[in-house]
Coordinates of C-alpha atoms in Angstrom, one line a residue:
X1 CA 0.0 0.0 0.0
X2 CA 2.9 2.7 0.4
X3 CA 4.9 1.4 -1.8
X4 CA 7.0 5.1 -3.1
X5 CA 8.3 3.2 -6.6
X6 CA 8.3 5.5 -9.1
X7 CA 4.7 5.6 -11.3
X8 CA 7.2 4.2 -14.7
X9 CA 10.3 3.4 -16.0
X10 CA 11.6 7.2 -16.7
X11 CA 9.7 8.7 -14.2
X12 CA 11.6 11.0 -11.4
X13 CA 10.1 11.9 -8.4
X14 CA 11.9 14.7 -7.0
X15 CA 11.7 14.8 -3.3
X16 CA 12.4 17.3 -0.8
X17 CA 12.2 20.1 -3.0
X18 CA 12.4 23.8 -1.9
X19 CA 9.5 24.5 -3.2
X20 CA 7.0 26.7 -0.1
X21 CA 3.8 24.7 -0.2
X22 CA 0.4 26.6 0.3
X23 CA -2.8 25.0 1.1
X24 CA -6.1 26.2 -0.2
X25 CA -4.0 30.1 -0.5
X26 CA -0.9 29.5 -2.7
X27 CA 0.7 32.6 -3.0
X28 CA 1.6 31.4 -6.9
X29 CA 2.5 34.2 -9.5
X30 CA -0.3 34.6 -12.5
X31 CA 1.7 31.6 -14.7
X32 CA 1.1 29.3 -12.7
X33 CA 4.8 29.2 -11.0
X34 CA 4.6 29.6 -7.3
X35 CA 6.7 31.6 -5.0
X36 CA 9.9 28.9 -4.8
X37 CA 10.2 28.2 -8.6
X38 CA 7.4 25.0 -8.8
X39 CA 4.8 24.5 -10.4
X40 CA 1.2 25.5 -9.2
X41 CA -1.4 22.8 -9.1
X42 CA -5.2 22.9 -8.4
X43 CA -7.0 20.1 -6.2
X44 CA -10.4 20.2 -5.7
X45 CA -11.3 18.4 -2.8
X46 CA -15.3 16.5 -3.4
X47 CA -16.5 16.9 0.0
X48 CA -15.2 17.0 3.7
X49 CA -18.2 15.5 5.2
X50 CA -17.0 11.6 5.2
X51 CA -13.9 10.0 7.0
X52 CA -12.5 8.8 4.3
X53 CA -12.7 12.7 2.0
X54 CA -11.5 14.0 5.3
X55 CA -8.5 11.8 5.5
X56 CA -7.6 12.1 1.8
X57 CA -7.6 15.6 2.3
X58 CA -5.2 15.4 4.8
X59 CA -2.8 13.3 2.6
X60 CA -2.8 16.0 -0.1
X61 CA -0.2 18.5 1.8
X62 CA 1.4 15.8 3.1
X63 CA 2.7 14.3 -0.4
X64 CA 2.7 17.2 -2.3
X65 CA 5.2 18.9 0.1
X66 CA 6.8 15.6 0.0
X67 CA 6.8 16.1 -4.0
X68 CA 8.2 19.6 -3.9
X69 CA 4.9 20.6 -5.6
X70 CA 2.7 23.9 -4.4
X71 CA -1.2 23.3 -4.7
X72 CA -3.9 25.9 -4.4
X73 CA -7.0 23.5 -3.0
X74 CA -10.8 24.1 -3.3
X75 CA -13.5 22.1 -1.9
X76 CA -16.8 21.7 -4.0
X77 CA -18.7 20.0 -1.3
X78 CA -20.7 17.2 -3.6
X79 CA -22.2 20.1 -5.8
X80 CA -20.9 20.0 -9.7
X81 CA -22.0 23.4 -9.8
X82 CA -19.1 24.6 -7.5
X83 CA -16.9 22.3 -9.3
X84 CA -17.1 24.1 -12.2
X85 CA -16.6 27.5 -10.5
X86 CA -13.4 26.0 -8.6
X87 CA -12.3 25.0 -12.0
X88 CA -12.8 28.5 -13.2
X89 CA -10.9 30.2 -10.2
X90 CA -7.6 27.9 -11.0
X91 CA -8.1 28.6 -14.2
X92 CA -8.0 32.6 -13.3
X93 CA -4.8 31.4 -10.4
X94 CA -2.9 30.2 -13.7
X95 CA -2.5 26.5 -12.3
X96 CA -0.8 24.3 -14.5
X97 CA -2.7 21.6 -14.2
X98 CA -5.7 20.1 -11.8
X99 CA -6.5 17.2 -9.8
X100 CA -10.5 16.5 -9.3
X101 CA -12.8 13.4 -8.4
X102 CA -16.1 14.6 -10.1
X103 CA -18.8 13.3 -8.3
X104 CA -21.2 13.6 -11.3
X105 CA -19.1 12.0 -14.1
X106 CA -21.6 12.8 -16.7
X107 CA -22.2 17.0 -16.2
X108 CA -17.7 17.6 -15.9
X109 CA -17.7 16.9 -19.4
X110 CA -17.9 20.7 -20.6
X111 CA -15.2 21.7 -17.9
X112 CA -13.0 18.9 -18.6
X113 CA -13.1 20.8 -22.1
X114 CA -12.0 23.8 -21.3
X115 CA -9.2 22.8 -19.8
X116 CA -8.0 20.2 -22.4
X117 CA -8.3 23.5 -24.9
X118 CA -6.0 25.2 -22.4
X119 CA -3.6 22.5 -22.0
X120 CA -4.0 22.4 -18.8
X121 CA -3.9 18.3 -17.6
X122 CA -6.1 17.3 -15.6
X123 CA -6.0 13.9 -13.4
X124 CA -9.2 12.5 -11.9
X125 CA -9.2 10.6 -8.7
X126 CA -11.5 8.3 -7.5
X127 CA -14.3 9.0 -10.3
X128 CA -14.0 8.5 -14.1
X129 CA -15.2 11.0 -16.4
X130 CA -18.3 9.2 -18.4
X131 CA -16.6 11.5 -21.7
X132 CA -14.2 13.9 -21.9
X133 CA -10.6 13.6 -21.7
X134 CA -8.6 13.7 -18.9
X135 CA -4.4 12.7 -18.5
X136 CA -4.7 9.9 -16.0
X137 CA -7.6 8.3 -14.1
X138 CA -6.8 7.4 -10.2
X139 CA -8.9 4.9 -8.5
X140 CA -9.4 1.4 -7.6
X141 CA -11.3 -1.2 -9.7
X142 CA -14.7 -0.5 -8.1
X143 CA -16.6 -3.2 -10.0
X144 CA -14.7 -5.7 -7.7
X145 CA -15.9 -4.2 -4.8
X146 CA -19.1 -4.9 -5.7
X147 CA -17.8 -8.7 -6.2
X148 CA -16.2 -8.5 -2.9
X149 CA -18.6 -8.1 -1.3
X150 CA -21.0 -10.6 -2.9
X151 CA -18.8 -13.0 -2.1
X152 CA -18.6 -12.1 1.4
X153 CA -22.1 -11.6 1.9
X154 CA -22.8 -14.8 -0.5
X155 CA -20.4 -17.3 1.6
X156 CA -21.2 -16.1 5.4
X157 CA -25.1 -16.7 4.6
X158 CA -24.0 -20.0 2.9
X159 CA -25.6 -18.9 -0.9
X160 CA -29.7 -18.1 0.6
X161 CA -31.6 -15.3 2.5
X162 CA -31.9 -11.6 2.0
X163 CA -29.6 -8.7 1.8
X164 CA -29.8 -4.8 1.9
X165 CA -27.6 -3.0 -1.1
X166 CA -27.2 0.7 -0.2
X167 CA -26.6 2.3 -3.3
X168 CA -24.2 5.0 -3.9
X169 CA -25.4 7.9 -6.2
X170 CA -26.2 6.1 -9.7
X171 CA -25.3 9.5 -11.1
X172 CA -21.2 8.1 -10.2
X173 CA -19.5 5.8 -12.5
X174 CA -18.3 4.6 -9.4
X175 CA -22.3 3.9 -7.7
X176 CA -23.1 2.4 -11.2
X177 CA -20.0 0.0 -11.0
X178 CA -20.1 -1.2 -7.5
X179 CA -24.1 -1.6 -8.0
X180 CA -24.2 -3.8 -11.5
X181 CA -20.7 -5.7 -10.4
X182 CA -22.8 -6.7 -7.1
X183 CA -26.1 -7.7 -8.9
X184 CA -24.3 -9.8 -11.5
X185 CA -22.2 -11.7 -9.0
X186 CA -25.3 -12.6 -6.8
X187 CA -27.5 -13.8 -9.8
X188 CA -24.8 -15.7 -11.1
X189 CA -23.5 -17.1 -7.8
X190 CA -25.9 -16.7 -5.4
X191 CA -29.4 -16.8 -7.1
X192 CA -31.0 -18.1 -4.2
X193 CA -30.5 -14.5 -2.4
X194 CA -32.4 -12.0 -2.8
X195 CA -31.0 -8.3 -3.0
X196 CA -33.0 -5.1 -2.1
X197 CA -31.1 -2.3 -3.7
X198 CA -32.0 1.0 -2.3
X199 CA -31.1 4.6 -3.9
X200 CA -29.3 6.7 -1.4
X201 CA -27.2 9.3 -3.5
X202 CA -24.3 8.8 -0.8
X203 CA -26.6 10.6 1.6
X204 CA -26.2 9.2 5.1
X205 CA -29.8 10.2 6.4
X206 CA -31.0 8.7 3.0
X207 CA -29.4 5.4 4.1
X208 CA -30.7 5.1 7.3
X209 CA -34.2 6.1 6.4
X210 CA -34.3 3.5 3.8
X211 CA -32.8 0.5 6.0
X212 CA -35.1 1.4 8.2
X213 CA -38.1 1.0 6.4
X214 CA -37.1 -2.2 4.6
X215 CA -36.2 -4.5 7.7
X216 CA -40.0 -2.9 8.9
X217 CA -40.8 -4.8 5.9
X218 CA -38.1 -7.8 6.2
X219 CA -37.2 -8.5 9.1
X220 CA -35.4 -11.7 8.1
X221 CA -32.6 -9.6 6.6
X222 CA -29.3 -11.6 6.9
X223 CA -26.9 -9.4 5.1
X224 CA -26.2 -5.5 4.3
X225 CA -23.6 -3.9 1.8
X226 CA -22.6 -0.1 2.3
X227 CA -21.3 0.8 -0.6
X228 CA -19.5 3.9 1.4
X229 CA -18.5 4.4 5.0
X230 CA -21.4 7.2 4.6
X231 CA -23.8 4.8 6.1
X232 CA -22.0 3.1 8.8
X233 CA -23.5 5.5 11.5
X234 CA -26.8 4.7 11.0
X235 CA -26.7 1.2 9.9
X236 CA -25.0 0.3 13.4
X237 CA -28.1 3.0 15.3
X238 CA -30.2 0.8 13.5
X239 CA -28.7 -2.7 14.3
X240 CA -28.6 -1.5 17.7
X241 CA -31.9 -0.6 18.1
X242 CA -33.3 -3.7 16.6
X243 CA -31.2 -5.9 18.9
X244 CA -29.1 -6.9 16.0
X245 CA -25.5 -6.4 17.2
X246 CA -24.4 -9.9 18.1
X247 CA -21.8 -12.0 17.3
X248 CA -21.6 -14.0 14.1
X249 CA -22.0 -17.2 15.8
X250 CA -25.9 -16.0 17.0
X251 CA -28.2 -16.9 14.4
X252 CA -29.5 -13.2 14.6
X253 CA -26.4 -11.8 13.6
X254 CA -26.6 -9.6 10.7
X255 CA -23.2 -9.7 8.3
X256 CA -22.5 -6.3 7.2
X257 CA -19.7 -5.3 4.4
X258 CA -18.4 -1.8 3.6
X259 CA -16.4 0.2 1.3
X260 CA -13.6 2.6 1.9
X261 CA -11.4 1.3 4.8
X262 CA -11.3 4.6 7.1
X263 CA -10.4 3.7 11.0
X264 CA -13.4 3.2 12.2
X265 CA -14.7 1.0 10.2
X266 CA -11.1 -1.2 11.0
X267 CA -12.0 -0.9 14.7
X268 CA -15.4 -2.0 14.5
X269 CA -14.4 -5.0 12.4
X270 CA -12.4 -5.6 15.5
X271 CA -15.8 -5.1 18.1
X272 CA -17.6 -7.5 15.9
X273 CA -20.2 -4.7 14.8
X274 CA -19.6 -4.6 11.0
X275 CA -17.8 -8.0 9.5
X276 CA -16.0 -6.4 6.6
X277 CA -14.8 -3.3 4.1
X278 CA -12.9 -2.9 1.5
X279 CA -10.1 -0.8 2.0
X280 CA -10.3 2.2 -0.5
X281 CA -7.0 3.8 -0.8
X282 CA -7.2 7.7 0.3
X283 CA -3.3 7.7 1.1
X284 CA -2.3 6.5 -2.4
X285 CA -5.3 8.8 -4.0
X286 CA -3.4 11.8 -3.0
X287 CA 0.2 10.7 -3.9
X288 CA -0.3 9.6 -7.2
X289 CA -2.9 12.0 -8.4
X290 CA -0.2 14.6 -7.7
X291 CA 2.6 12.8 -9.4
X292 CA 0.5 11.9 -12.2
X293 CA -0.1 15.7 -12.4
X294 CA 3.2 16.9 -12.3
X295 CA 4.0 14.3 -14.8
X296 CA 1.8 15.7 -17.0
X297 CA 3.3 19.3 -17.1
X298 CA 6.4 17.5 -17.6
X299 CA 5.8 16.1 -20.4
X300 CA 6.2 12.0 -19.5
X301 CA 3.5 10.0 -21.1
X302 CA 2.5 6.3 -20.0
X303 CA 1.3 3.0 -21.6
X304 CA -1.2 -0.2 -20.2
X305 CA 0.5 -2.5 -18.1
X306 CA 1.9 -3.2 -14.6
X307 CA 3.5 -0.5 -12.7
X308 CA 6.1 -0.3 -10.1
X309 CA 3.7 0.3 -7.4
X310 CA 2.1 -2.7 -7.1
X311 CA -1.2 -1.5 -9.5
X312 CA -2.3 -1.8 -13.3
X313 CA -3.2 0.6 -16.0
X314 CA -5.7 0.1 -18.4
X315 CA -7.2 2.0 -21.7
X316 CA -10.9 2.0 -20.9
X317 CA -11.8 4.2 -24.1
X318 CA -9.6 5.3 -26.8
X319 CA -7.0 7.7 -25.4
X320 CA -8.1 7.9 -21.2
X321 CA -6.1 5.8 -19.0
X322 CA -6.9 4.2 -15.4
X323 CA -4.5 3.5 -12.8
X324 CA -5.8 1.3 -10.7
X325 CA -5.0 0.5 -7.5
X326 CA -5.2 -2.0 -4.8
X327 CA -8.0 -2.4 -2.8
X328 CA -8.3 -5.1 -0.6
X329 CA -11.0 -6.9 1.0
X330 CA -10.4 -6.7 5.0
X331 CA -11.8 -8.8 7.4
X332 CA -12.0 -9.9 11.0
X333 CA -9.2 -13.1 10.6
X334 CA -7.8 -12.4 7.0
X335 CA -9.1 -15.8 5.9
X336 CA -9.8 -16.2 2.6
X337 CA -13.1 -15.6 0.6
X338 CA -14.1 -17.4 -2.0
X339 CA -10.6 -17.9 -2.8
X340 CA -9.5 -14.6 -2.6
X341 CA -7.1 -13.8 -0.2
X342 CA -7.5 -11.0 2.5
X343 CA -6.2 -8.5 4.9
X344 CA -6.6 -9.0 8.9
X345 CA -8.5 -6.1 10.5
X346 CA -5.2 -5.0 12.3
X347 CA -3.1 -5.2 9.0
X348 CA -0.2 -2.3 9.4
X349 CA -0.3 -1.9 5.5
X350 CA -3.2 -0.4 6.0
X351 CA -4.0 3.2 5.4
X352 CA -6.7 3.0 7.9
X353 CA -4.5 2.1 10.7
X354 CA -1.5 4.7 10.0
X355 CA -4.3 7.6 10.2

């Protein structure tokens, strides 16, 4: 997980430069240079209202002092419309070049645009652009999330029962991928469960209005999949409430899997109140969105294949690449599932437990 490799053969990460860092008020001259000779880089942050947001945007200073690069940082708090203004402000800053996770993939296609006319390279983390080009996609392959956690779900309730999916917002290539990659694996390996999928838009109150209402309606729910850490509060109020949080061994026990990996979700794998997440990489998010950045204004291109940090690249449409990084499944023993191996709960490779 923090392997520092360099992103490809030819790439030279320059560390310890003198560059001053400024967060969120980079004192940067109008070209886009900043105060110690560096390059000026724009970094929207999506939100600040989750864990796992919040701890990715305390990575961001952290490696891009460690990169010698200067950011000016925005936060455009779920809404695409402040996206696009943030986007307009580093335009105005003279940044020379921007790292974004668009939470609606569909609507930064004009913006993404702009900027490719003002060659100014952008790298998306997290989210992929539905058009539009972009230099680099960041993120982990979210369709196996979805799989993970079918399996997980699918081999604790031994193939039969019901299970809760709380949906992400559909508007998100990454709620569309976890969503179908979850469906598929359950009607072709577990077609004896059945799966209630319910809409939340990432909205925690959402969530937990919606769970509520469907164990009022089934009871006998065995199993519930988070696709974020957004819904772990009231999940757990819930399970509480209903006399649900006992150990796996009680037939009552409710399996619950998550998505993201942030600390608490880690300690309460360790309590017994959730059985499983899958750790979502906000450390590595910030590090190589800002070194794929800052290759891009130097001028370094990359191919599909392996890199040296332990991830793969892929060509998902003609001309945008994906980085994708590891994400693994974590659980209470680190036992395998479904023949996939694991990490234990307490694993010190995990981002989650360095926080």
């Amino acid at each position: 997980m923090r392997n520092r490799a360099l992103l490809s053969v030819g790439l030279t990460v320059l560390l310890g430069a003198s560059a001053t860092f400024a967060a969120g008020c980079g004192d940067g001259t109008a070209d886009g240079t900043g105060s110690g000779g560096s390059q000026v880089i724009g970094v929207d942050y999506p939100r600040s209202d989750t864990d796992f947001w919040n701890s990715y945007i305390k990575y961001v200073p952290q490696f891009a002092d460690e990169l010698g690069v200067e950011v000016k940082t925005t936060n455009s708090q779920n809404d695409i419309a402040n996206l696009i203004s943030n986007t307009q402000t580093f335009i105005s800053q003279g940044v020379k070049g921007v790292v974004m996770a668009p939470q609606d993939t569909a609507a930064i296609a004009p913006t993404l645009s702009q900027l490719d006319s003002r060659k100014i390279p952008v790298v998306t983390i997290d989210t992929r652009p539905d058009t539009g080009n972009v230099f680099m996609v960041v993120r982990a392959d979210n369709r196996a999330y979805g799989i993970k956690a079918c399996q997980f779900l699918g081999t604790r309730l031994g193939g039969k029962g019901k299970v809760v999916m709380l949906q992400g917002g559909l508007d998100s290539i990454n709620g569309r991928d976890r969503t179908e990659a979850f469906n598929e694996c359950m009607q072709k390996e577990f077609p004896e469960i059945t799966v209630f999928g319910e809409a939340t838009d990432w909205k925690a109150d959402v969530a937990a209005s919606k769970l509520q209402t469907r164990f009022a309606s089934d009871p006998d729910v065995k199993g519930i999949y988070m696709q974020s850490s957004f819904a772990l509060s009231g999940t757990l109020q819930i399970l509480k409430q209903r006399g649900l949080q006992v150990p796996p061994s009680d037939p009552k026990h409710v399996f619950v899997v998550s998505n993201d990996g942030i600390p608490e979700e880690l300690k309460n794998i360790g309590a017994g109140l959730i059985d499983a997440t899958v750790s979502q990489p906000a450390d590595l998010y910030a590090r190589y969105g800002l070194e794929y950045v800052k290759a891009a204004i130097e001028g370094k291109t990359f191919q599909p294949g392996p890199t040296e940090h332990g991830s793969t690249i892929i060509q998902v449409r003609d001309g945008l690449l994906e980085d994708q990084l590891p994400a693994p499944l974590v659980t209470l023993d680190g036992a395998p599932i479904a023949g996939e191996p694991t990490l234990k709960f307490d694993d010190s490779s995990l981002w989650g437990n360095n926080a």
